[in-house]
Short mmCIF file of C-alpha atoms and ligand atoms in Angstrom, two decimals:
data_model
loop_
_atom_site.label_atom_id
_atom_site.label_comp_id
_atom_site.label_asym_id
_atom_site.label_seq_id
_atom_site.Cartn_x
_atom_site.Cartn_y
_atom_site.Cartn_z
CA UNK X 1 -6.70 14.89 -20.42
CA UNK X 2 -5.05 11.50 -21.70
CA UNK X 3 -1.91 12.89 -22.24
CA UNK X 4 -1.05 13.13 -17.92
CA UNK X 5 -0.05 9.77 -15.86
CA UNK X 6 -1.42 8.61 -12.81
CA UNK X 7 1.07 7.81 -10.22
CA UNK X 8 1.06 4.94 -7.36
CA UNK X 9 3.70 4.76 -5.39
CA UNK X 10 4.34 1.44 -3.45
CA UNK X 11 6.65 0.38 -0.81
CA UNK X 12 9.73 -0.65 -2.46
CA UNK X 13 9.12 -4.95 -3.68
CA UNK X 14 5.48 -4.24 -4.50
CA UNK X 15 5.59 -2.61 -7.54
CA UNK X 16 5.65 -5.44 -9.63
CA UNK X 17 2.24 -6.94 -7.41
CA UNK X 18 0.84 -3.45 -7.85
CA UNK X 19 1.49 -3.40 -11.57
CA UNK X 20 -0.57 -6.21 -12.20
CA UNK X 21 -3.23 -5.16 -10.10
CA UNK X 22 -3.24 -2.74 -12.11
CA UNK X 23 -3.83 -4.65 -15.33
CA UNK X 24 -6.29 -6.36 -13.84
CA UNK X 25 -8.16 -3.36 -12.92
CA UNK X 26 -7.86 -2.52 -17.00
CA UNK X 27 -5.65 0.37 -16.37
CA UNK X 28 -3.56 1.00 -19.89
CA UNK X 29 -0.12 1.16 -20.55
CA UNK X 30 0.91 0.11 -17.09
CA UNK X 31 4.66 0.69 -16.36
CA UNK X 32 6.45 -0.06 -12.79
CA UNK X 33 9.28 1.35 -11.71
CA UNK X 34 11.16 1.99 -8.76
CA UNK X 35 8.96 2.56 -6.05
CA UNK X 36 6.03 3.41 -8.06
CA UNK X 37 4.01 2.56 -10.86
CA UNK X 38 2.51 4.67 -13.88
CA UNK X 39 -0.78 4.37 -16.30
CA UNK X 40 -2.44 6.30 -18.38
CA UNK X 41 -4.95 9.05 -16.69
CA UNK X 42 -8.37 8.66 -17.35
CA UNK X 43 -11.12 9.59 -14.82
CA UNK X 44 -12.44 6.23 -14.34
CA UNK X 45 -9.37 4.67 -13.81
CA UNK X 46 -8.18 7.77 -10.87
CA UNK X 47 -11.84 6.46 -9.19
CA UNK X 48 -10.81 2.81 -9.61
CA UNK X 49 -7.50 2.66 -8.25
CA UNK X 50 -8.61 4.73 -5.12
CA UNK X 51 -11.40 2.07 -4.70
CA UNK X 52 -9.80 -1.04 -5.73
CA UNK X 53 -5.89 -0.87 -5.40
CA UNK X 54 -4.74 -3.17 -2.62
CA UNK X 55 -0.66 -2.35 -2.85
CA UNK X 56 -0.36 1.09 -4.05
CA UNK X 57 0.18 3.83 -1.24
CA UNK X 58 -2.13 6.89 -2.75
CA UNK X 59 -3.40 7.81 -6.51
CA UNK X 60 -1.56 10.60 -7.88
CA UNK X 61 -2.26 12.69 -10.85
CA UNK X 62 0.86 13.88 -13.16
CA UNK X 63 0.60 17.41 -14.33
CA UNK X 64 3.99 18.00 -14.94
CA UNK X 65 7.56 17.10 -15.42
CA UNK X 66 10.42 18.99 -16.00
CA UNK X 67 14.12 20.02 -15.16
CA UNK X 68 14.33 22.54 -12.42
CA UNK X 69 17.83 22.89 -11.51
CA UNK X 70 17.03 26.39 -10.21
CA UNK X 71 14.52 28.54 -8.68
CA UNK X 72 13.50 29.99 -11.52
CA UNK X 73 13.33 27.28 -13.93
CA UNK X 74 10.60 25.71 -10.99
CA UNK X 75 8.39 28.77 -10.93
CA UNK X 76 8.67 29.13 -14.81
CA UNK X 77 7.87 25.25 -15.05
CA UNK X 78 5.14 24.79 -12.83
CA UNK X 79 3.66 28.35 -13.88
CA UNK X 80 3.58 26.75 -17.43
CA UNK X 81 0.88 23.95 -16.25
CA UNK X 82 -3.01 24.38 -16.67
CA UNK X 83 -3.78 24.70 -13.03
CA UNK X 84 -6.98 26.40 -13.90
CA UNK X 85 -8.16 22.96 -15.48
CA UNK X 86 -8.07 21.30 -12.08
CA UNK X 87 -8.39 23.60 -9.59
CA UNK X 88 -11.61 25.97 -8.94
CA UNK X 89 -11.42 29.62 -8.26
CA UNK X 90 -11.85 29.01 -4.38
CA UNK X 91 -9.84 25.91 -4.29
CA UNK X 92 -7.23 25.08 -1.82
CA UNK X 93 -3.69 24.23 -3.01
CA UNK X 94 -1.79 23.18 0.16
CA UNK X 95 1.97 22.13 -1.11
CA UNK X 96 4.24 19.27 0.73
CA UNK X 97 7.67 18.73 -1.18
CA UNK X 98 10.53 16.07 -1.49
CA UNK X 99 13.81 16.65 -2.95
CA UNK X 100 16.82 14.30 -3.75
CA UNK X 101 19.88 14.34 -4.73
CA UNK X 102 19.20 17.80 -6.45
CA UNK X 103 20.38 21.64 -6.24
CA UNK X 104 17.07 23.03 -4.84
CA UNK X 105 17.58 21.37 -1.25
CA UNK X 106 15.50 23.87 0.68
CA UNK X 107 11.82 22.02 0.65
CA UNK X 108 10.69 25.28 2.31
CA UNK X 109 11.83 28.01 -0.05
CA UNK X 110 11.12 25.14 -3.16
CA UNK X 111 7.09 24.84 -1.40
CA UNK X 112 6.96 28.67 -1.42
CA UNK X 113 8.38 29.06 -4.90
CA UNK X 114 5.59 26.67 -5.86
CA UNK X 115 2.83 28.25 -3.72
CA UNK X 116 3.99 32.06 -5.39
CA UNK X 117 4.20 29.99 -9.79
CA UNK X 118 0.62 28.15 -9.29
CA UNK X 119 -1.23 31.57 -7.20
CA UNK X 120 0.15 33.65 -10.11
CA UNK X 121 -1.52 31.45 -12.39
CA UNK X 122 -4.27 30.89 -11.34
CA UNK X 123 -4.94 34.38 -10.17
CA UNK X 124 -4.29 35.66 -13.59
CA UNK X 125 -6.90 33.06 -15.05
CA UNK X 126 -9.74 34.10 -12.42
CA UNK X 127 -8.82 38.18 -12.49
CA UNK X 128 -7.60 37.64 -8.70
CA UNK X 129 -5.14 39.20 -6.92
CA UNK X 130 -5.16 36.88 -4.32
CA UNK X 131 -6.46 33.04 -4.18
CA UNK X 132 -9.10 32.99 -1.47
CA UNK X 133 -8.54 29.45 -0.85
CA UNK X 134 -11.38 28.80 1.23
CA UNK X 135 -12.83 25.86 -0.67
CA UNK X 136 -12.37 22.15 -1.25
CA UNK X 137 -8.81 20.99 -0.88
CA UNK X 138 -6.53 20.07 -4.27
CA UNK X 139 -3.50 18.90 -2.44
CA UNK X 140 -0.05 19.42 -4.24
CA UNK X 141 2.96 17.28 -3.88
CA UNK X 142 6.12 18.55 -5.72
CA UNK X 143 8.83 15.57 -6.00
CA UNK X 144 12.29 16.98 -7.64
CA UNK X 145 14.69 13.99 -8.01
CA UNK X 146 18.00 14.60 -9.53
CA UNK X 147 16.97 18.09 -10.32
CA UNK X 148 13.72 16.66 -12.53
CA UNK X 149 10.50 18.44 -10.62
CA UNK X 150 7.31 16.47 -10.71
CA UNK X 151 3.94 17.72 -10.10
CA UNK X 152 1.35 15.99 -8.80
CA UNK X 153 -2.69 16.38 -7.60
CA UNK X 154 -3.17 13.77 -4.62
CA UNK X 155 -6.43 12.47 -5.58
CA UNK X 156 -6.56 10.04 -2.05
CA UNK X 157 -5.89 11.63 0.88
CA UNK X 158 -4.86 9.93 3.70
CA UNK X 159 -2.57 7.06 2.43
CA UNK X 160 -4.33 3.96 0.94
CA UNK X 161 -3.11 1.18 3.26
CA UNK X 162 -5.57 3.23 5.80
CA UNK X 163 -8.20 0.90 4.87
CA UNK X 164 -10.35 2.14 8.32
CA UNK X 165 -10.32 -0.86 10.20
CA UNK X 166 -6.92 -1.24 11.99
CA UNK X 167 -8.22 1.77 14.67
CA UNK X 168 -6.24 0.08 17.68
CA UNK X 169 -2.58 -2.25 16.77
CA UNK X 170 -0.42 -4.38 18.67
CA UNK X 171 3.05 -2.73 18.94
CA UNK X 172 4.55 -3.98 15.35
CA UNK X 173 1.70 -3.70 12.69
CA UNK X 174 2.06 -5.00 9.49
CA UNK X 175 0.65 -1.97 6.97
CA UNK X 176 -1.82 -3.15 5.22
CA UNK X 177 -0.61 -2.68 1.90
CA UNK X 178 2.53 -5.04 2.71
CA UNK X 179 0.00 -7.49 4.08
CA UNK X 180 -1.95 -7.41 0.87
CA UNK X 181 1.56 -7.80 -1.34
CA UNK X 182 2.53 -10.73 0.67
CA UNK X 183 -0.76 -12.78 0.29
CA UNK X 184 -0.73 -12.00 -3.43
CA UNK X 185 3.12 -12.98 -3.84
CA UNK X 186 1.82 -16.46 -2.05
CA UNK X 187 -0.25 -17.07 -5.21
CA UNK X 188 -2.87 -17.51 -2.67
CA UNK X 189 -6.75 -16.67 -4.21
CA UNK X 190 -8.89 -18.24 -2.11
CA UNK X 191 -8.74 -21.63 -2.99
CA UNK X 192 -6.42 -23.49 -0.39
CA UNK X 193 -6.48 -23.05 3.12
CA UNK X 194 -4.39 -19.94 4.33
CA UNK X 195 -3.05 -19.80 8.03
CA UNK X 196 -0.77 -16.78 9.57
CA UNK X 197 0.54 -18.46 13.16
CA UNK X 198 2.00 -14.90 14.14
CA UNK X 199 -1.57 -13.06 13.35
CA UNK X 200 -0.96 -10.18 15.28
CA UNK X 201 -3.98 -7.60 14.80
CA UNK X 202 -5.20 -9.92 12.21
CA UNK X 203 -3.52 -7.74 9.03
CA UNK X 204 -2.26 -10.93 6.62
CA UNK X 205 -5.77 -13.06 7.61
CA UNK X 206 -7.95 -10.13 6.87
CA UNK X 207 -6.17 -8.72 4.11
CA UNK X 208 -6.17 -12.28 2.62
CA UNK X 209 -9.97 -12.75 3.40
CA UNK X 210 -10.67 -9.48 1.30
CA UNK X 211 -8.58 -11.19 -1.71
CA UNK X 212 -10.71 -14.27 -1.38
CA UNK X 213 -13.82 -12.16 -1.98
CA UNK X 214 -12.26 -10.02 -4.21
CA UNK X 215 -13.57 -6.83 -1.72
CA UNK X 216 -12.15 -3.53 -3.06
CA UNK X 217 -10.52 -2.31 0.08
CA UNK X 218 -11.55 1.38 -0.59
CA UNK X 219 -15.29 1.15 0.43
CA UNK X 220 -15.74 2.08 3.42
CA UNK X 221 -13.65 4.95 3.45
CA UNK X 222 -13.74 8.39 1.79
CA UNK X 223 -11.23 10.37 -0.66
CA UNK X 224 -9.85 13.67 -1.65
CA UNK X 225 -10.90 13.79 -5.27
CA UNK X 226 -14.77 12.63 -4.16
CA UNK X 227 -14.75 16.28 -3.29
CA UNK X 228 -13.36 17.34 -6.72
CA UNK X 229 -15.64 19.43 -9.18
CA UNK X 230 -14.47 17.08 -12.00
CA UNK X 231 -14.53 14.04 -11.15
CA UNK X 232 -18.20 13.43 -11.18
CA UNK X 233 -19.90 12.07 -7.99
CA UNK X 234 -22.27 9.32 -10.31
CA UNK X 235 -18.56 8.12 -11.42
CA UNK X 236 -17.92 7.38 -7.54
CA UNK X 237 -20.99 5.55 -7.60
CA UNK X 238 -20.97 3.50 -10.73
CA UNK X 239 -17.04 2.26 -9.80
CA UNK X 240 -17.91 1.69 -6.15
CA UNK X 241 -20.98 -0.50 -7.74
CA UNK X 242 -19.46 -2.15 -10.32
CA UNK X 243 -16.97 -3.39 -7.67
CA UNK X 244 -19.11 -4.69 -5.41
CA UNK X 245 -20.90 -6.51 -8.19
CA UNK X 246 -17.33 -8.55 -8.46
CA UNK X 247 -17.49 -9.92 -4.70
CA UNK X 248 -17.78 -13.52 -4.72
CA UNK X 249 -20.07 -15.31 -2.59
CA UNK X 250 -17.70 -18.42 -0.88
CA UNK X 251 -16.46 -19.98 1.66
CA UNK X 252 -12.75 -19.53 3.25
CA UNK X 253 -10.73 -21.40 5.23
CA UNK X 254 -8.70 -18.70 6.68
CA UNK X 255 -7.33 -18.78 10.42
CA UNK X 256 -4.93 -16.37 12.33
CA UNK X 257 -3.21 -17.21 15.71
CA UNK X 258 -1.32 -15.46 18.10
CA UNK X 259 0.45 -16.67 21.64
CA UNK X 260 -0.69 -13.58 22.74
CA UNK X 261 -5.06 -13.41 23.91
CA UNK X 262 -4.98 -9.54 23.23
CA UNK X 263 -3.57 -10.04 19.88
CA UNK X 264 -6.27 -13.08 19.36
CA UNK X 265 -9.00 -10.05 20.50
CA UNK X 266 -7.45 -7.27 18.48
CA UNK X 267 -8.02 -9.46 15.81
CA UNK X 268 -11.37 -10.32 15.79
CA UNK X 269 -12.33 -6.45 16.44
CA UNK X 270 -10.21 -5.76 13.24
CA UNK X 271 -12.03 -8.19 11.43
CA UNK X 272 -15.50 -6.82 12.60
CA UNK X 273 -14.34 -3.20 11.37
CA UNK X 274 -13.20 -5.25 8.31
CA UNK X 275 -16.49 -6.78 7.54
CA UNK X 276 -14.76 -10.22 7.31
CA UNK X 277 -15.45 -12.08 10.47
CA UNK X 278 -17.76 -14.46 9.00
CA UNK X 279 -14.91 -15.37 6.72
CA UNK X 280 -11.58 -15.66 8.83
CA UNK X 281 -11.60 -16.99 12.26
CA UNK X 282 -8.68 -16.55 15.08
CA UNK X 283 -7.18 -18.13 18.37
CA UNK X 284 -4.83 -18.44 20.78
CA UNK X 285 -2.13 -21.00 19.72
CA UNK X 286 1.54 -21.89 20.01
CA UNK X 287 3.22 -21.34 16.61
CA UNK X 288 5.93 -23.67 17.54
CA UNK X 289 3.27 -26.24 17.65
CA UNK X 290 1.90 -25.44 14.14
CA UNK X 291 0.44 -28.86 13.29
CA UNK X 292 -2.13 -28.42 10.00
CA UNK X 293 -4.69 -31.33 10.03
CA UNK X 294 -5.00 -30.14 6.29
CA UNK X 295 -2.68 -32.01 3.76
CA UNK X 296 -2.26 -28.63 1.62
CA UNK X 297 -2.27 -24.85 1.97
CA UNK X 298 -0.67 -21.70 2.38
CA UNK X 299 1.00 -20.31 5.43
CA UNK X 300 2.02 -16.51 5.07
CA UNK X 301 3.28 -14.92 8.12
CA UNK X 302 5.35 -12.42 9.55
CA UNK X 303 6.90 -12.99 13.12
CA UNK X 304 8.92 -11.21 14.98
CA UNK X 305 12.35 -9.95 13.76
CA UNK X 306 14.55 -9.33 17.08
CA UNK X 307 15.28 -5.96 16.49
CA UNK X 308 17.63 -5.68 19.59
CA UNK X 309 20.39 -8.00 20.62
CA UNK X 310 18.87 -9.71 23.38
CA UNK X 311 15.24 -9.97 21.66
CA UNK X 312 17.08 -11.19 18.29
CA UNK X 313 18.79 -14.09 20.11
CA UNK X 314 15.34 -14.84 21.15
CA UNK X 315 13.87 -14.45 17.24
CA UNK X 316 16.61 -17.26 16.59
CA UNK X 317 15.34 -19.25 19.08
CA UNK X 318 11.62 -19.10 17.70
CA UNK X 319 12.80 -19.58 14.02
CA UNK X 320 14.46 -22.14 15.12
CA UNK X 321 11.32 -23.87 16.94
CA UNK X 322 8.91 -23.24 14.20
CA UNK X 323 11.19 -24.81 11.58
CA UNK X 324 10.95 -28.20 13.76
CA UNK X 325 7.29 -28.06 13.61
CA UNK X 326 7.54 -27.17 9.94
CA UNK X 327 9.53 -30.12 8.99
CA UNK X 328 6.25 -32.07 10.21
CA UNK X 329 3.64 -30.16 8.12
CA UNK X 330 2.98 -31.79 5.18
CA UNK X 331 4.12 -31.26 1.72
CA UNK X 332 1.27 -29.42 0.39
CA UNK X 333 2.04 -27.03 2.30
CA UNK X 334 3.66 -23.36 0.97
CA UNK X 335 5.26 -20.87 3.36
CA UNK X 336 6.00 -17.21 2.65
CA UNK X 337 7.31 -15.52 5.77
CA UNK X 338 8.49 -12.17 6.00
CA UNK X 339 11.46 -11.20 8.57
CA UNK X 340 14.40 -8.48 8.67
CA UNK X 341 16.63 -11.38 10.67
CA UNK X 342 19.93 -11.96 8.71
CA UNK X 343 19.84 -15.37 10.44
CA UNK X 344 16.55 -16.51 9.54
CA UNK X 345 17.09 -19.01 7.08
CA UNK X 346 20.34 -21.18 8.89
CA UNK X 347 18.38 -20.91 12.11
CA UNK X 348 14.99 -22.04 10.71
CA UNK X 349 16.96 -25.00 9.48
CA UNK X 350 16.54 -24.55 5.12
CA UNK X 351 17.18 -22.27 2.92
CA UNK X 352 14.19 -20.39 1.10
CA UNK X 353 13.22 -21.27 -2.41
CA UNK X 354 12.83 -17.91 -3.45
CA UNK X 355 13.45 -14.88 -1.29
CA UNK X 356 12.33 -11.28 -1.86
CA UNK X 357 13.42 -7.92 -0.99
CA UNK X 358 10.77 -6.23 0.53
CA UNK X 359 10.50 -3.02 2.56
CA UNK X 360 8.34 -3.12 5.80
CA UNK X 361 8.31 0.78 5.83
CA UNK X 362 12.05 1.95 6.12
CA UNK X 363 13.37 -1.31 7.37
CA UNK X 364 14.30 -3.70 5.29
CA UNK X 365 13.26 -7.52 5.24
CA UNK X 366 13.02 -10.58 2.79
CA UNK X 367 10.09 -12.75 2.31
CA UNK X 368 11.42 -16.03 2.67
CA UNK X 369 9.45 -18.76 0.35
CA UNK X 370 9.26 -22.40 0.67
CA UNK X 371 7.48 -24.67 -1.58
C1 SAM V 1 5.39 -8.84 14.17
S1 SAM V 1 4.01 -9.33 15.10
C2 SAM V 1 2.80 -9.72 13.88
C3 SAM V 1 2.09 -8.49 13.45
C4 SAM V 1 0.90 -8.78 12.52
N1 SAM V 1 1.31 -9.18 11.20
C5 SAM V 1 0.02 -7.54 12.45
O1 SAM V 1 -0.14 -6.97 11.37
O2 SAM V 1 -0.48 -7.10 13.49
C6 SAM V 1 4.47 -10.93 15.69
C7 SAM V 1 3.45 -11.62 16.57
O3 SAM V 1 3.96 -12.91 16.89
C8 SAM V 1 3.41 -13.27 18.16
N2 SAM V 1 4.19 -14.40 18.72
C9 SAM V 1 5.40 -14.39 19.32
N3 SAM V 1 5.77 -15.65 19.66
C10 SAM V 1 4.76 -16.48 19.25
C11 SAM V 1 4.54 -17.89 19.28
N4 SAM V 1 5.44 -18.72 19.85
N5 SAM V 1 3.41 -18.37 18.76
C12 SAM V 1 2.48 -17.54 18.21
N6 SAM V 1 2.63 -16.20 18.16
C13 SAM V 1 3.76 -15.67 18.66
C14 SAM V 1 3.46 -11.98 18.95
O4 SAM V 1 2.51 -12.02 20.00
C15 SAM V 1 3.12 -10.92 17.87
O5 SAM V 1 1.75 -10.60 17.90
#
């Protein structure tokens, strides 16, 4: 089966981050583009992603691409693909669909279309008339982009940046995979100290505490293709083994704070959950008084933005009191703060050193970096 691509997509920003994850998780022939990044299938490599990825969204398996301008060119297409290689006689095929910019609009009548090319084929391969369906689930995604269809196994499940510790958030959550990308883009691996003086539910110091130990974020929660006939259970095993034999065993200086006692709370349970409390501590603190007794780390952060007039006015005013404590903070210090604020850098008082379009879901944002 070399010949199909796996598929992450990534929140548009990280794809570059999740590329080299990628590498370093020895997947071959590693391309990014927008939104997503591609590798070459191979069994081991759908089981390590799932397990190890930190940026990427879900692990998706290629089975086909082709131009479907019509109706009939989409049954014809996907009817064409082995779907008897991948999915067993009693297997469920539930279908979700995108489309943009193309001809076939209707996601319904495209899902249906789908549902009638892949039960035809499958029912012809197994002498059925109709699929039973009423075993494990081989979840479909069709994706038709300027009338190119793409066909795709979701080998994960629910999305990856559910890592299964965030159960309760504070009201703007950072996901998990953003959290991740930011701590990597700080450079940051566990060496310096590492401070987030907005912490929130903890995402950035907890995310950043599994990078220090180099935790695969996928073990302690299940996914789709562990139930699949051909991906072999053992395989589950060995990857979920060999990346736990990759933890290091050190010691972090990692802190989160939060004006907010709740948040300070919420953070500490997260971290629990996380299985990182022993390595990233949090409390209550004034991030306008952000004084490091440290002469050199990294500070990666995400505040709030000031979505609404009166509450942006008010973002000013923070930015604008946390870049008078940050003129005192020593040089060693880096900062890598994330913010949808069109203001942020005049009223912090300094432009960034590098800034970085990054998506925080739909909205967009910049990471602003300095030093
Ligand atoms: C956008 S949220 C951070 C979300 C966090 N990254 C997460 O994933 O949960 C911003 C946080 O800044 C906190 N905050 C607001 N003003 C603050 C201040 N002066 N000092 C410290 N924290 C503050 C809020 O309580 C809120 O939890």
């Amino acid at each position: 089966m070399a010949q199909f691509d796996l598929i992450s997509p990534t929140l548009f920003g990280l794809e570059g981050v999740c590329a080299q994850e990628l590498k370093r998780l020895d997947a071959q022939n590693v391309r990014a583009e927008n939104g997503r990044v591609l590798w070459d299938y191979t069994p081991e490599s759908l089981v390590r992603a799932n397990l190890c990825l930190r940026t990427g969204e879900r692990v998706l398996l290629r089975l086909g691409r082709f131009s479907a301008p019509d109706f009939d060119a989409l049954y014809d297409g996907a009817r064409a693909l082995p779907w008897e290689d991948f999915i067993p006689r009693d297997g469920a095929f539930p279908i979700r669909c995108r489309t943009v910019g193309s001809r076939l609009t209707s996601q319904q009548r495209c899902v249906a279309n789908l549902k009638a090319a892949v039960g035809d084929r499958l029912g012809a391969a197994y002498g059925l008339e109709h699929m039973p369906e009423t075993g494990v689930e081989y979840a479909i995604r069709l994706f038709i982009m300027d009338d190119m269809a793409e066909l795709y196994l979701d080998s994960t499940g629910p999305s990856l940046h559910k890592r299964g510790y965030r159960a309760m958030s504070v009201v703007a959550p950072l996901r998990e995979t953003l959290a991740a990308g930011m701590v990597l883009l700080s450079r940051y691996r566990g060496k310096d100290p590492l401070r987030d003086p907005f912490c929130g539910s903890g995402t950035i110091p907890i995310e950043a505490a599994m990078i220090a130990k180099n935790r695969a974020p996928g073990l302690d929660r299940s996914f789709s293709a562990q139930k699949w006939a051909w991906v072999s259970s053992q395989l589950w095993l060995e990857e979920a083994d060999r990346a736990m034999d990759l933890e290091y065993d050190g010691e972090y200086d990692i802190e989160g704070s939060d004006i907010d006692p709740k948040a300070v709370e919420l953070a500490r349970d997260n971290a629990v959950k996380a299985g990182v409390e022993d390595l990233c501590r949090f409390r209550v603190a004034d991030a306008t008084k952000f004084t490091p007794p440290e002469p050199r780390g990294r500070v990666v952060t995400n505040p709030p933005y000031g979505e609404r007039i009166l509450e942006k006015r008010e973002a000013e005013d923070l930015y604008a009191a946390f870049g008078r404590a940050w003129r005192a903070v020593p040089e060693g210090w880096s900062l890598s703060l994330l913010s949808s604020h069109t203001e942020f850098e005049r009223t912090f008082g300094r432009k960034a050193d590098k800034k970085r379009k990054l998506y925080n879901g739909r909205l967009k944002c910049d990471l602003f970096q300095y030093g």
